[in-house]
Short mmCIF file of C-alpha atoms in Angstrom, two decimals:
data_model
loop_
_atom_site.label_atom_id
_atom_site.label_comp_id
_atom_site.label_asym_id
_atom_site.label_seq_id
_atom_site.Cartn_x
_atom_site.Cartn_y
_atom_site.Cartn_z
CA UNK L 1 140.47 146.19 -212.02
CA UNK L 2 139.74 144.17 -215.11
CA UNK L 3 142.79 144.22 -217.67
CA UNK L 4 143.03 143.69 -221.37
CA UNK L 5 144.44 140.29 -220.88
CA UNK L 6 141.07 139.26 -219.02
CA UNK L 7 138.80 141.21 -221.51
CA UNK L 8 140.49 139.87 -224.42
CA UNK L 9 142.58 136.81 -223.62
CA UNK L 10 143.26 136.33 -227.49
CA UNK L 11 145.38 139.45 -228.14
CA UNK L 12 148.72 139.00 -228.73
CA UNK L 13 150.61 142.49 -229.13
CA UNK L 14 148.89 145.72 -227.22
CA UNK L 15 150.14 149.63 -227.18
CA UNK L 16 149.94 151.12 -223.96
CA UNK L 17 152.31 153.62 -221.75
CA UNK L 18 154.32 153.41 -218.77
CA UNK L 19 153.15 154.72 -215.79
CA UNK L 20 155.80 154.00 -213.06
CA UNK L 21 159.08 152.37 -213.02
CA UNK L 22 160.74 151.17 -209.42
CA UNK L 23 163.56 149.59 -208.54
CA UNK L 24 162.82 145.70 -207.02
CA UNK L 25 164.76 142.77 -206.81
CA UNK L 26 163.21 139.57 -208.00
CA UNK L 27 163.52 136.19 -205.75
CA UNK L 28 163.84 133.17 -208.59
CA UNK L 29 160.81 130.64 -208.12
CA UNK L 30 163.38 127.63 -207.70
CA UNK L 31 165.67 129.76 -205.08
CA UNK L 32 168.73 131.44 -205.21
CA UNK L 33 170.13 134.88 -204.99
CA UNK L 34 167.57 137.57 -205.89
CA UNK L 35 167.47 139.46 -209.32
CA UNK L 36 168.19 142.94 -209.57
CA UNK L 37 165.81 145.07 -211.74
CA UNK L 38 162.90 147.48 -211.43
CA UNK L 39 159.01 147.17 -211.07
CA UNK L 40 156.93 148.34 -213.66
CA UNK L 41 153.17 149.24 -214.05
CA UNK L 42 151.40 150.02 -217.11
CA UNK L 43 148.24 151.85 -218.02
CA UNK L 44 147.13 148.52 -219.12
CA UNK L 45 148.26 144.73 -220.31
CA UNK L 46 147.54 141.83 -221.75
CA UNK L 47 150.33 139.93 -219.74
CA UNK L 48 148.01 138.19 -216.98
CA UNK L 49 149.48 138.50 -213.76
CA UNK L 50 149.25 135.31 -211.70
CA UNK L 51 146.13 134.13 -209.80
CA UNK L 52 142.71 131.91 -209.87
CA UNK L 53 145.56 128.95 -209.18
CA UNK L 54 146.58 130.05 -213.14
CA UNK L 55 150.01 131.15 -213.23
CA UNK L 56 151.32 134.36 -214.64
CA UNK L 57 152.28 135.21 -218.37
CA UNK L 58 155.29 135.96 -220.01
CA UNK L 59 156.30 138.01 -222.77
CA UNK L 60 158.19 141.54 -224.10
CA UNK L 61 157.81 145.05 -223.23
CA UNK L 62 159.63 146.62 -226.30
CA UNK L 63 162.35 144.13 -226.80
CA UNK L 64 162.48 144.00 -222.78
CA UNK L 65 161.86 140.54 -221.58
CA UNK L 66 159.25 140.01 -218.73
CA UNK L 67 160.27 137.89 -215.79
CA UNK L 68 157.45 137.80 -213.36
CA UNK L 69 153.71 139.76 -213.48
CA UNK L 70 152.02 139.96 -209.94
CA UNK L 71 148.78 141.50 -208.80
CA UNK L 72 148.98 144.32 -206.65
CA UNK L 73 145.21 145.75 -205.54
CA UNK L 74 144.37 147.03 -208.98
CA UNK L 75 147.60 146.71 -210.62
CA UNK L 76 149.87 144.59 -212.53
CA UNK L 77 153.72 144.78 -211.43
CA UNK L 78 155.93 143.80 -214.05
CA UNK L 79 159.11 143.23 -213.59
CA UNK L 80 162.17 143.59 -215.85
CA UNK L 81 165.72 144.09 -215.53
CA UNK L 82 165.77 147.45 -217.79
CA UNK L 83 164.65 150.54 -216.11
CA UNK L 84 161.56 152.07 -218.75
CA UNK L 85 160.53 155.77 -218.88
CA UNK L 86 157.49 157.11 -216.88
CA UNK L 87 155.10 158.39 -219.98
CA UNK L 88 156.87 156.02 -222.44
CA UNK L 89 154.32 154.44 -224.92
CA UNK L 90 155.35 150.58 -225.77
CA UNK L 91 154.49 147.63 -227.18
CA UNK L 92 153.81 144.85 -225.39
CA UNK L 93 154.39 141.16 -226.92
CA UNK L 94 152.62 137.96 -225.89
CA UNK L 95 154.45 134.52 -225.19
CA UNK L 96 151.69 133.02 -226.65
CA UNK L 97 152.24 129.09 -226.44
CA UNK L 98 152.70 129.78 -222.52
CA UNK L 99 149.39 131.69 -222.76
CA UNK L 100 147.04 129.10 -224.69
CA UNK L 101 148.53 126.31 -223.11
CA UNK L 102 147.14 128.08 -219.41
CA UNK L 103 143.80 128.88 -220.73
CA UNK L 104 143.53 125.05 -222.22
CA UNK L 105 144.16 123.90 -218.29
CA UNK L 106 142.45 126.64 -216.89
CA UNK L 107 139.20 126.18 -218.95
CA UNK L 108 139.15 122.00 -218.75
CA UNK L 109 139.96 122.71 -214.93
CA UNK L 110 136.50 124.24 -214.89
CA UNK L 111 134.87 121.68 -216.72
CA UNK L 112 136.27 119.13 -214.77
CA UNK L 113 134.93 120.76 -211.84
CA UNK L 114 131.77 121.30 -213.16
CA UNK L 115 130.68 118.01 -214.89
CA UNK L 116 132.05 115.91 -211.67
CA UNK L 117 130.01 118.14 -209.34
CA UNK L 118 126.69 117.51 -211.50
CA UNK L 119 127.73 113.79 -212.03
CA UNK L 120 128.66 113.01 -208.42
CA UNK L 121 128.88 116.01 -206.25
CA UNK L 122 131.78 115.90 -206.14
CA UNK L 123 132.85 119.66 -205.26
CA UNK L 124 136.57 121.17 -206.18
CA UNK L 125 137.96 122.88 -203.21
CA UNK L 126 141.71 123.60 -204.93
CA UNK L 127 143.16 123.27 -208.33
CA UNK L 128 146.96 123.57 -209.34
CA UNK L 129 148.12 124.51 -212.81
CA UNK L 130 151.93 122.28 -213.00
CA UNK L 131 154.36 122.84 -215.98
CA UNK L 132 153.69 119.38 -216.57
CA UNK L 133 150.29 118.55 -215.38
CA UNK L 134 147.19 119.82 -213.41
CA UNK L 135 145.46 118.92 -210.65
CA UNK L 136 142.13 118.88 -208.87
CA UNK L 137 141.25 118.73 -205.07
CA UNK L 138 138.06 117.10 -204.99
CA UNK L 139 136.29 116.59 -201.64
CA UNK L 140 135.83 113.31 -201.67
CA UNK L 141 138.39 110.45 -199.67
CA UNK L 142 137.94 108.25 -203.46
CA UNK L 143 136.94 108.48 -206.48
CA UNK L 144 136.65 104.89 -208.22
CA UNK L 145 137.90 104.07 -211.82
CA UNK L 146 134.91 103.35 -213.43
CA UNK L 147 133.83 107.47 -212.20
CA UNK L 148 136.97 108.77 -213.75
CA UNK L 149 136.42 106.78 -216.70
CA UNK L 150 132.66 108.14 -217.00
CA UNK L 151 133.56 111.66 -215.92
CA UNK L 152 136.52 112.07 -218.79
CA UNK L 153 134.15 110.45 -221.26
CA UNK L 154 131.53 112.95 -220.38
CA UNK L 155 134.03 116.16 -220.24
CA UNK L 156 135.57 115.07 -224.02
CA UNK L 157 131.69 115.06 -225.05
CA UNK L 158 131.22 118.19 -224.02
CA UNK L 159 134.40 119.42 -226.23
CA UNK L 160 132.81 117.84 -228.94
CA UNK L 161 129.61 119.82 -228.98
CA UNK L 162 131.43 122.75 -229.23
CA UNK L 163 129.91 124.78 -226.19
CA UNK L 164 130.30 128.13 -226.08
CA UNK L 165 132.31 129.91 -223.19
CA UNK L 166 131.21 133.44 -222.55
CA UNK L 167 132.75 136.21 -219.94
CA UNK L 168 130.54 138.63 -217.94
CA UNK L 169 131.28 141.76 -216.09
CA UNK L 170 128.95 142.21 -212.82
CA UNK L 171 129.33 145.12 -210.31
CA UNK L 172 130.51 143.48 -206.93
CA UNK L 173 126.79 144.31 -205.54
CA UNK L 174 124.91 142.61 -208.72
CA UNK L 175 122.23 140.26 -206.83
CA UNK L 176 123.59 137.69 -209.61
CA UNK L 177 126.75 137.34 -207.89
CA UNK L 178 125.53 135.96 -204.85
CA UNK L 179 124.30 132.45 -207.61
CA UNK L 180 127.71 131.99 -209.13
CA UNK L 181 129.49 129.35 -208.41
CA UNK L 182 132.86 130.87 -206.11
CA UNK L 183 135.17 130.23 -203.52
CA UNK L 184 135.06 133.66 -202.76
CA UNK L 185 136.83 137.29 -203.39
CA UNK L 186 140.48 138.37 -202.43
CA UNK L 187 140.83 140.96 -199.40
CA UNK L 188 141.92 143.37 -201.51
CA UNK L 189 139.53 142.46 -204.53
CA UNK L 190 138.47 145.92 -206.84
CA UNK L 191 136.27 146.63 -209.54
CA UNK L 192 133.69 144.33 -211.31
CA UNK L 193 133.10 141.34 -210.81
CA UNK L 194 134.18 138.32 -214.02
CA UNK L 195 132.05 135.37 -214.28
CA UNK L 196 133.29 132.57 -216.21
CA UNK L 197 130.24 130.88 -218.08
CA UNK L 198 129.91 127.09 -219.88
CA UNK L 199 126.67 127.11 -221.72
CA UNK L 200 123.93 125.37 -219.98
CA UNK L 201 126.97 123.99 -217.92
CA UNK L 202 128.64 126.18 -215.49
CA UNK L 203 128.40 129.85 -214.13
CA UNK L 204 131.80 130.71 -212.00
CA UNK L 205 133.42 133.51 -210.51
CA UNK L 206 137.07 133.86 -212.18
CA UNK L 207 140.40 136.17 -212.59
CA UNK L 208 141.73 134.35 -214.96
CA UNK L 209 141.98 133.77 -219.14
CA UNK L 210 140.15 131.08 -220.58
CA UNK L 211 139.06 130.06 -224.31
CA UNK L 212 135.89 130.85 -225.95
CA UNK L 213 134.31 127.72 -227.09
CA UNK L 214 135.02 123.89 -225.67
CA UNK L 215 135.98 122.86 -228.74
CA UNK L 216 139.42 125.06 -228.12
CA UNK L 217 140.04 122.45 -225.39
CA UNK L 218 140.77 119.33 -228.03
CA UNK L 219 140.66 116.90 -225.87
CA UNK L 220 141.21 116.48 -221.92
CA UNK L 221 142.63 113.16 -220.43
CA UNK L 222 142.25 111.75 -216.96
CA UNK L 223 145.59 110.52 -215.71
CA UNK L 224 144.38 108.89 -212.32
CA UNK L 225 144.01 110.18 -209.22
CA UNK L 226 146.52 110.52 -206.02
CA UNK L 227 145.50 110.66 -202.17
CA UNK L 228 145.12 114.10 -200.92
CA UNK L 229 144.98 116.11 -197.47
CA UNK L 230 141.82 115.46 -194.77
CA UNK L 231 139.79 113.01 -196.97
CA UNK L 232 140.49 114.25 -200.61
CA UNK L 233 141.16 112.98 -203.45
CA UNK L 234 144.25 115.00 -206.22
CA UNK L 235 142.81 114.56 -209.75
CA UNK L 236 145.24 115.04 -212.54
CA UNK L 237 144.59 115.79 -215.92
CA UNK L 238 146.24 116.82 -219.13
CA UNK L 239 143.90 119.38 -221.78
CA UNK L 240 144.97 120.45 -225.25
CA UNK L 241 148.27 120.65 -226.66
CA UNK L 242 149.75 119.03 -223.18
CA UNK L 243 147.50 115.61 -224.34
CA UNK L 244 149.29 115.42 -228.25
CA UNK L 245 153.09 116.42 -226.47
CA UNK L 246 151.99 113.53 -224.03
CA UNK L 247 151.27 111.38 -227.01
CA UNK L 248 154.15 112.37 -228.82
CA UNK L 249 156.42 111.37 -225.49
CA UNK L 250 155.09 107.83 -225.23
CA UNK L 251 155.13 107.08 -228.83
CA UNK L 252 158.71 108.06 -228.61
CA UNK L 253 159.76 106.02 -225.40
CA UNK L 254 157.73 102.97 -227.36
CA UNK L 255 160.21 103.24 -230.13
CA UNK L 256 163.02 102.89 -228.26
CA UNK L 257 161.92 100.63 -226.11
CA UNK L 258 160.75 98.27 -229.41
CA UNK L 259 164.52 98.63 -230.53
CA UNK L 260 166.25 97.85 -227.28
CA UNK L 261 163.57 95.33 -226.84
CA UNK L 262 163.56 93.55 -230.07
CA UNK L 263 159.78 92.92 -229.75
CA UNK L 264 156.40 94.76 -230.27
CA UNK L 265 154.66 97.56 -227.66
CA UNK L 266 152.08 94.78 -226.91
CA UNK L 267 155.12 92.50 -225.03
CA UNK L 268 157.36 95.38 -223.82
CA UNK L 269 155.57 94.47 -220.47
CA UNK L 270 156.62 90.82 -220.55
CA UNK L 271 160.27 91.19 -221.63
CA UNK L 272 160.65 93.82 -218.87
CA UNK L 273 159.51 91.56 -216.30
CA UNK L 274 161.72 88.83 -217.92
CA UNK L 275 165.14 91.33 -217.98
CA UNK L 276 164.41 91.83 -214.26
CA UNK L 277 163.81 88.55 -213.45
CA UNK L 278 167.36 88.00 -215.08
CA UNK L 279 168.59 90.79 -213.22
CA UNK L 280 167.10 89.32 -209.88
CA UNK L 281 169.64 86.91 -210.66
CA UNK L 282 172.63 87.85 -211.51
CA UNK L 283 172.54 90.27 -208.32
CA UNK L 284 172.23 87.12 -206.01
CA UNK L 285 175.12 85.10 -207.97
CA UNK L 286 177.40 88.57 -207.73
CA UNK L 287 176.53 88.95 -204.18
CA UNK L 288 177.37 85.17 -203.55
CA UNK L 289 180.59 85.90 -205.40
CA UNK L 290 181.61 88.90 -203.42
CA UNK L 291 181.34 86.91 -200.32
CA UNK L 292 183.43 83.94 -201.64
CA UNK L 293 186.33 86.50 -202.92
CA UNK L 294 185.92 88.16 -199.59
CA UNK L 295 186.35 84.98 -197.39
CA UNK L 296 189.33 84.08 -199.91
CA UNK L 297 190.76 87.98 -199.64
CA UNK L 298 190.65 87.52 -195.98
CA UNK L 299 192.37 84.08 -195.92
CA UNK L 300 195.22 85.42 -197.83
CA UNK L 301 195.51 88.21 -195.28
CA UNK L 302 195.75 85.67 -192.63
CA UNK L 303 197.95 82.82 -194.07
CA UNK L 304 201.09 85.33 -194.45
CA UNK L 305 203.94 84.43 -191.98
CA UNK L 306 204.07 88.21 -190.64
CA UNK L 307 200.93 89.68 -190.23
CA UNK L 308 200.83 93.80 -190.70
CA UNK L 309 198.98 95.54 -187.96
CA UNK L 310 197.22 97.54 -190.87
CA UNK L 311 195.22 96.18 -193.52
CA UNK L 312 193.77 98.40 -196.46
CA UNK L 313 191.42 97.66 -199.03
CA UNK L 314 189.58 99.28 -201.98
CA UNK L 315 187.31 97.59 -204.35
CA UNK L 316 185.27 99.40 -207.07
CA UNK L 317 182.36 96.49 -206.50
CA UNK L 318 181.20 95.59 -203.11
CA UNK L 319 179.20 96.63 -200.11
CA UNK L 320 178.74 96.86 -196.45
CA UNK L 321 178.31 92.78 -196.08
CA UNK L 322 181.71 92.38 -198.49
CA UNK L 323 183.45 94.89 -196.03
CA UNK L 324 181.91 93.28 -192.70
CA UNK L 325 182.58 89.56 -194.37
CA UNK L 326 186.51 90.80 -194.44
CA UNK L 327 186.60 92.03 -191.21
CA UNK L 328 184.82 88.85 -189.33
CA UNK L 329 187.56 86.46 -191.25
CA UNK L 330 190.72 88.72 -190.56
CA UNK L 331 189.54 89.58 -186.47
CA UNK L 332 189.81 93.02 -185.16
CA UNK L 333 192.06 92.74 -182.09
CA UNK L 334 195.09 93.07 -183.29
CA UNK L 335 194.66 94.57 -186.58
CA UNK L 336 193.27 97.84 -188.13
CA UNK L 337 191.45 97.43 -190.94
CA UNK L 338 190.31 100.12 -193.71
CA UNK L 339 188.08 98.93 -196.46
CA UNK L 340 186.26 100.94 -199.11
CA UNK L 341 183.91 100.24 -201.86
CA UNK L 342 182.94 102.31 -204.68
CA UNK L 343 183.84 104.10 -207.70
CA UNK L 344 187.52 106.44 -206.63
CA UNK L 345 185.98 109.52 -208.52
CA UNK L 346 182.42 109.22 -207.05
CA UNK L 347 180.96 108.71 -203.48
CA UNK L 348 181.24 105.18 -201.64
CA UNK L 349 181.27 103.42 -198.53
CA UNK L 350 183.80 102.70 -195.94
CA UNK L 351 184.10 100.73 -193.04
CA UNK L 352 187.45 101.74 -190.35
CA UNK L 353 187.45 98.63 -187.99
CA UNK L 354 189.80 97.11 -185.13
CA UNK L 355 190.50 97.55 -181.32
CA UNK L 356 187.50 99.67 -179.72
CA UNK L 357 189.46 102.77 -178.22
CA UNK L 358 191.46 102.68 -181.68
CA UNK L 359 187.93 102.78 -183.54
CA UNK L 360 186.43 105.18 -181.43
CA UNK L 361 189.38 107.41 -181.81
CA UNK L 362 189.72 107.27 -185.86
CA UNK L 363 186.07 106.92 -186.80
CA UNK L 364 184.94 110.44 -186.91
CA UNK L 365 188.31 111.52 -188.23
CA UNK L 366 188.71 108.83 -191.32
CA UNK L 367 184.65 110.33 -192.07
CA UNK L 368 186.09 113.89 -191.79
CA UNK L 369 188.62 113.64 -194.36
CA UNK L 370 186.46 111.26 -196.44
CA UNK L 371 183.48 113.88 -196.67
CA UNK L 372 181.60 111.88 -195.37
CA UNK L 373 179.14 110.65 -192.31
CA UNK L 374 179.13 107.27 -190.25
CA UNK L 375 178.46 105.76 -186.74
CA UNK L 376 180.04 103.09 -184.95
CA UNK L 377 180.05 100.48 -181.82
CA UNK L 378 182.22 97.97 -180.50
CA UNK L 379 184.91 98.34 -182.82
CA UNK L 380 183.31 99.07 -185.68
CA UNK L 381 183.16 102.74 -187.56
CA UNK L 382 181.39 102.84 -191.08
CA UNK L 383 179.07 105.18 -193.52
CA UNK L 384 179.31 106.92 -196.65
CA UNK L 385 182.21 109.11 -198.21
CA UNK L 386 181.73 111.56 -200.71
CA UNK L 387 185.57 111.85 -201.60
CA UNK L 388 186.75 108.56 -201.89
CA UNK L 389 190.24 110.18 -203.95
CA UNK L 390 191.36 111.19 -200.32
CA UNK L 391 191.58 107.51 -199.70
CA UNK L 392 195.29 107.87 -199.42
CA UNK L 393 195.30 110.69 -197.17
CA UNK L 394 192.88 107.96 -194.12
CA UNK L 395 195.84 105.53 -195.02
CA UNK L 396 198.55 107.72 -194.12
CA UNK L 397 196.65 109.02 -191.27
CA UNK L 398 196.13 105.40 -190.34
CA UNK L 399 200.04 104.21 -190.68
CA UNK L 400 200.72 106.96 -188.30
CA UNK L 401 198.80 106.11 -185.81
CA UNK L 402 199.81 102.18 -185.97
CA UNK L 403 203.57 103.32 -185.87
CA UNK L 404 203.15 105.26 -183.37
CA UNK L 405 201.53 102.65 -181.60
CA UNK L 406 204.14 100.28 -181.93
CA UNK L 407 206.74 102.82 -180.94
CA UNK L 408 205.20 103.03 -177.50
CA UNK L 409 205.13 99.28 -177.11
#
C-alpha cells in the first residue's frame, strides 16, 4: 500500500478515521521496561512508518502524541498511549522538522549513491539514517581523499542545478521495474511499486519520503569515511539543515576555545599541542613526587619505636605504583597494610597487602564491602572500589582480624 505520506511527503496536517484500536505495549528504542498503550491503524497517514533505512515519523493524532509508526503488510501501526474510537474521524499533525530533516538525508543518500556509482562504481549496498549523521556502505575496501573530495564537489553541483526529483507509481509486474535501480522488495511487499527518480541522474526503487527538487538538499558535506565489514568502506555525510547546525556547533566550540585560548582559530592547534606538552609534564614531576612522599610516608612508618601490625592509608591523589611503592618500603611479613587512593565520595583503588594466607583470606572480602573487584598473588590483593565511604568499615574488619591474631599468639 502506498500512503499519503509517500504520495505527498509535503503535507503537514491530514483528516482521516480510525479504523482499529488494540491494546500493545511499546519496548523503548534505548531499553527499558515496555510502554503500555494501544495500536492504532488509520484509513490513511501522512506519518511515514519506518523503512528504506529512513526512520519513522512523529507527530499528533488529535492532541494524542505518536510514539512509534511501524509497517505491518499494508498497514501503518501507530501507537499511542490513549485508546481512540473505531470510526472516529481525526486530525493528524506532522512533526515536521523531524520529517524534512529525513527526506534531506534520505534524498542526498541517493545522490550520494548515485553520483559515486557513475563516478567510480562504486555501488551502495547499506545506508543508515543516525540522529546525528548518515552513513553509506559502499563496496569498496577504500575510497581515497582526493575521490571524496571530487564526489562531494560533484553531488553539491548537482544541488546547484536544481534537478528535479519526481515519484512514480508502477504495478509490481511493469516490465520497467525490472531497470530500476533496487536492492529488492520486502516478503511481504503489496501494492504498486514507487520509484524514486533524479533527472537524467538516477531511477530507484524506494518506500520512503524524499524532496522534490535538489536544490531542497542545500548543501551535502562529506565527513570522511570509516572501515566497514568484508572489504567496505562507511561513508558519512551531513545534508541540509544537519550541515548549518554543524556549522553553527563548530563556530561555537571556536569561540570558546579563542577565549580560553587567548589566541585566534588559526593557532588553536598549536597552543593545544603546547598545553599538553605542559601537561606531559607536570604528570611526570607529580608522579616523581608521589613516589618521593611515598618512600618518605613509608620511612616514617618504619622509624617509630613500636611498630603496629596494621597500617592504613588513604590519599585523594595517587595510584597503584604510590600504593605498591608503600608497601615495598614498609615489608609485608609482619604487617597488614590497607592503602586507598581516590576521591572518598567517588570510586578508587585499593591495594590490601601482607602475609600470604592473611591476603588470601581478606582480599575478596575488603573488595566485597568496597563494591568493588580485584585479584591477587603472593601477598598482594588490589583493584577498584566503587564505595570508597565504606573505607572504615575494611578497617574495622581489618583490626579484628589483627587482634584476633595477636590474641592467639
Amino acid at each position: 500500500m502506498v500512503f499519503q505520506c509517500q504520495r505527498d511527503s509535503w503535507a503537514r496536517q491530514f483528516a482521516t478515521k480510525v479504523v482499529s484500536c488494540q491494546a500493545a505495549e511499546l519496548r523503548p528504542e534505548g531499553g527499558g521496561e515496555p510502554v503500555r498503550g494501544f495500536q492504532v491503524v488509520l484509513e490513511d497517514t501522512i506519518l511515514f512508518p519506518e523503512g528504506g533505512g529512513q526512520p519513522d515519523d512523529r507527530g499528533l493524532i488529535g492532541d494524542v502524541p505518536v510514539l512509534r509508526v511501524t509497517r505491518r503488510g499494508p498497514e501503518a501501526v501507530h501507537f499511542v498511549q490513549k485508546e481512540l474510537e473505531p470510526g472516529a474521524s481525526v486530525l493528524l499533525s506532522l512533526d515536521w522538522e523531524r520529517r524534512f530533516d529525513h527526506m534531506q538525508q534520505h534524498s542526498g543518500q541517493h545522490l550520494i549513491t548515485a553520483i559515486a556509482d557513475l563516478m567510480f562504481g562504486f555501488k551502495t549496498t547499506s545506508w543508515e539514517l543516525g540522529r546525528q549523521r548518515s552513513v553509506i556502505e559502499l563496496d569498496t575496501p577504500s575510497v581515497t581523499a582526493e575521490q571524496i573530495e571530487a564526489l562531494e564537489r560533484s553531488v553539491n553541483e548537482k544541488i546547484r542545478e536544481r534537478v528535479p526529483v519526481t515519484v512514480r507509481e508502477l504495478a509490481a509486474d511493469d516490465p520497467e521495474v525490472e531497470t530500476v535501480r533496487s536492492r529488492g522488495l520486502p516478503d511481504d511487499h503489496t501494492g504498486p511499486v514507487r520509484v524514486i527518480n533524479i533527472e537524467g541522474i538516477d531511477s530507484n526503487m524506494c518506500c520512503g519520503t524524499h524532496v522534490s527538487n535538489l536544490s531542497d538538499l542545500q548543501v551535502i558535506k562529506l565527513l570522511g569515511t570509516e572501515k566497514g565489514k568484508k572489504n567496505k568502506t562507511n561513508l558519512v555525510f551531513l545534508a541540509g539543515n544537519r550541515v548549518l547546525k554543524s556549522i553553527e556547533q563548530s563556530h561555537n566550540t571556536e569561540k570558546a576555545l579563542t577565549s580560553l585560548l587567548k589566541n585566534g582559530p588559526g593557532e588553536h592547534v598549536e597552543a593545544v599541542k603546547r598545553l599538553q606538552s605542559s601537561v606531559k609534564l607536570l604528570q611526570k614531576n607529580n608522579l616523581n613526587l608521589l613516589r618521593d612522599i611515598a618512600v618518605l610516608i613509608a620511612r616514617d612508618f618504619k622509624s617509630k619505636p613500636v611498630q603496629s601490625q596494621l597500617f592504613v592509608l588513604h590519599r585523594k591523589e595517587g595510584d597503584s605504583e604510590f600504593m605498591n611503592i608503600i608497601a615495598n618500603e614498609i615489608g609485608t611479613e609482619e604487617t597488614l597494610l590497607f592503602l586507598t587512593v581516590g576521591d572518598e565520595k567517588e570510586a578508587g583503588l585499593f591495594l590490601l597487602a601482607g602475609p600470604v594466607e592473611a591476603v588470601e583470606n581478606l582480599g575478596p572480602r575488603v573488595a566485597e564491602l568496597l563494591g568493588g573487584k580485584g585479584a591477587g598473588k603472593r601477598g598482594r590483593f588490589q583493584g577498584k572500589a566503587t564505595k570508597m565511604s565504606r573505607r572504615g568499615e575494611v578497617e574495622a574488619l581489618l583490626q579484628e582480624f589483627v587482634s584476633h591474631q595477636r590474641a592467639e599468639t
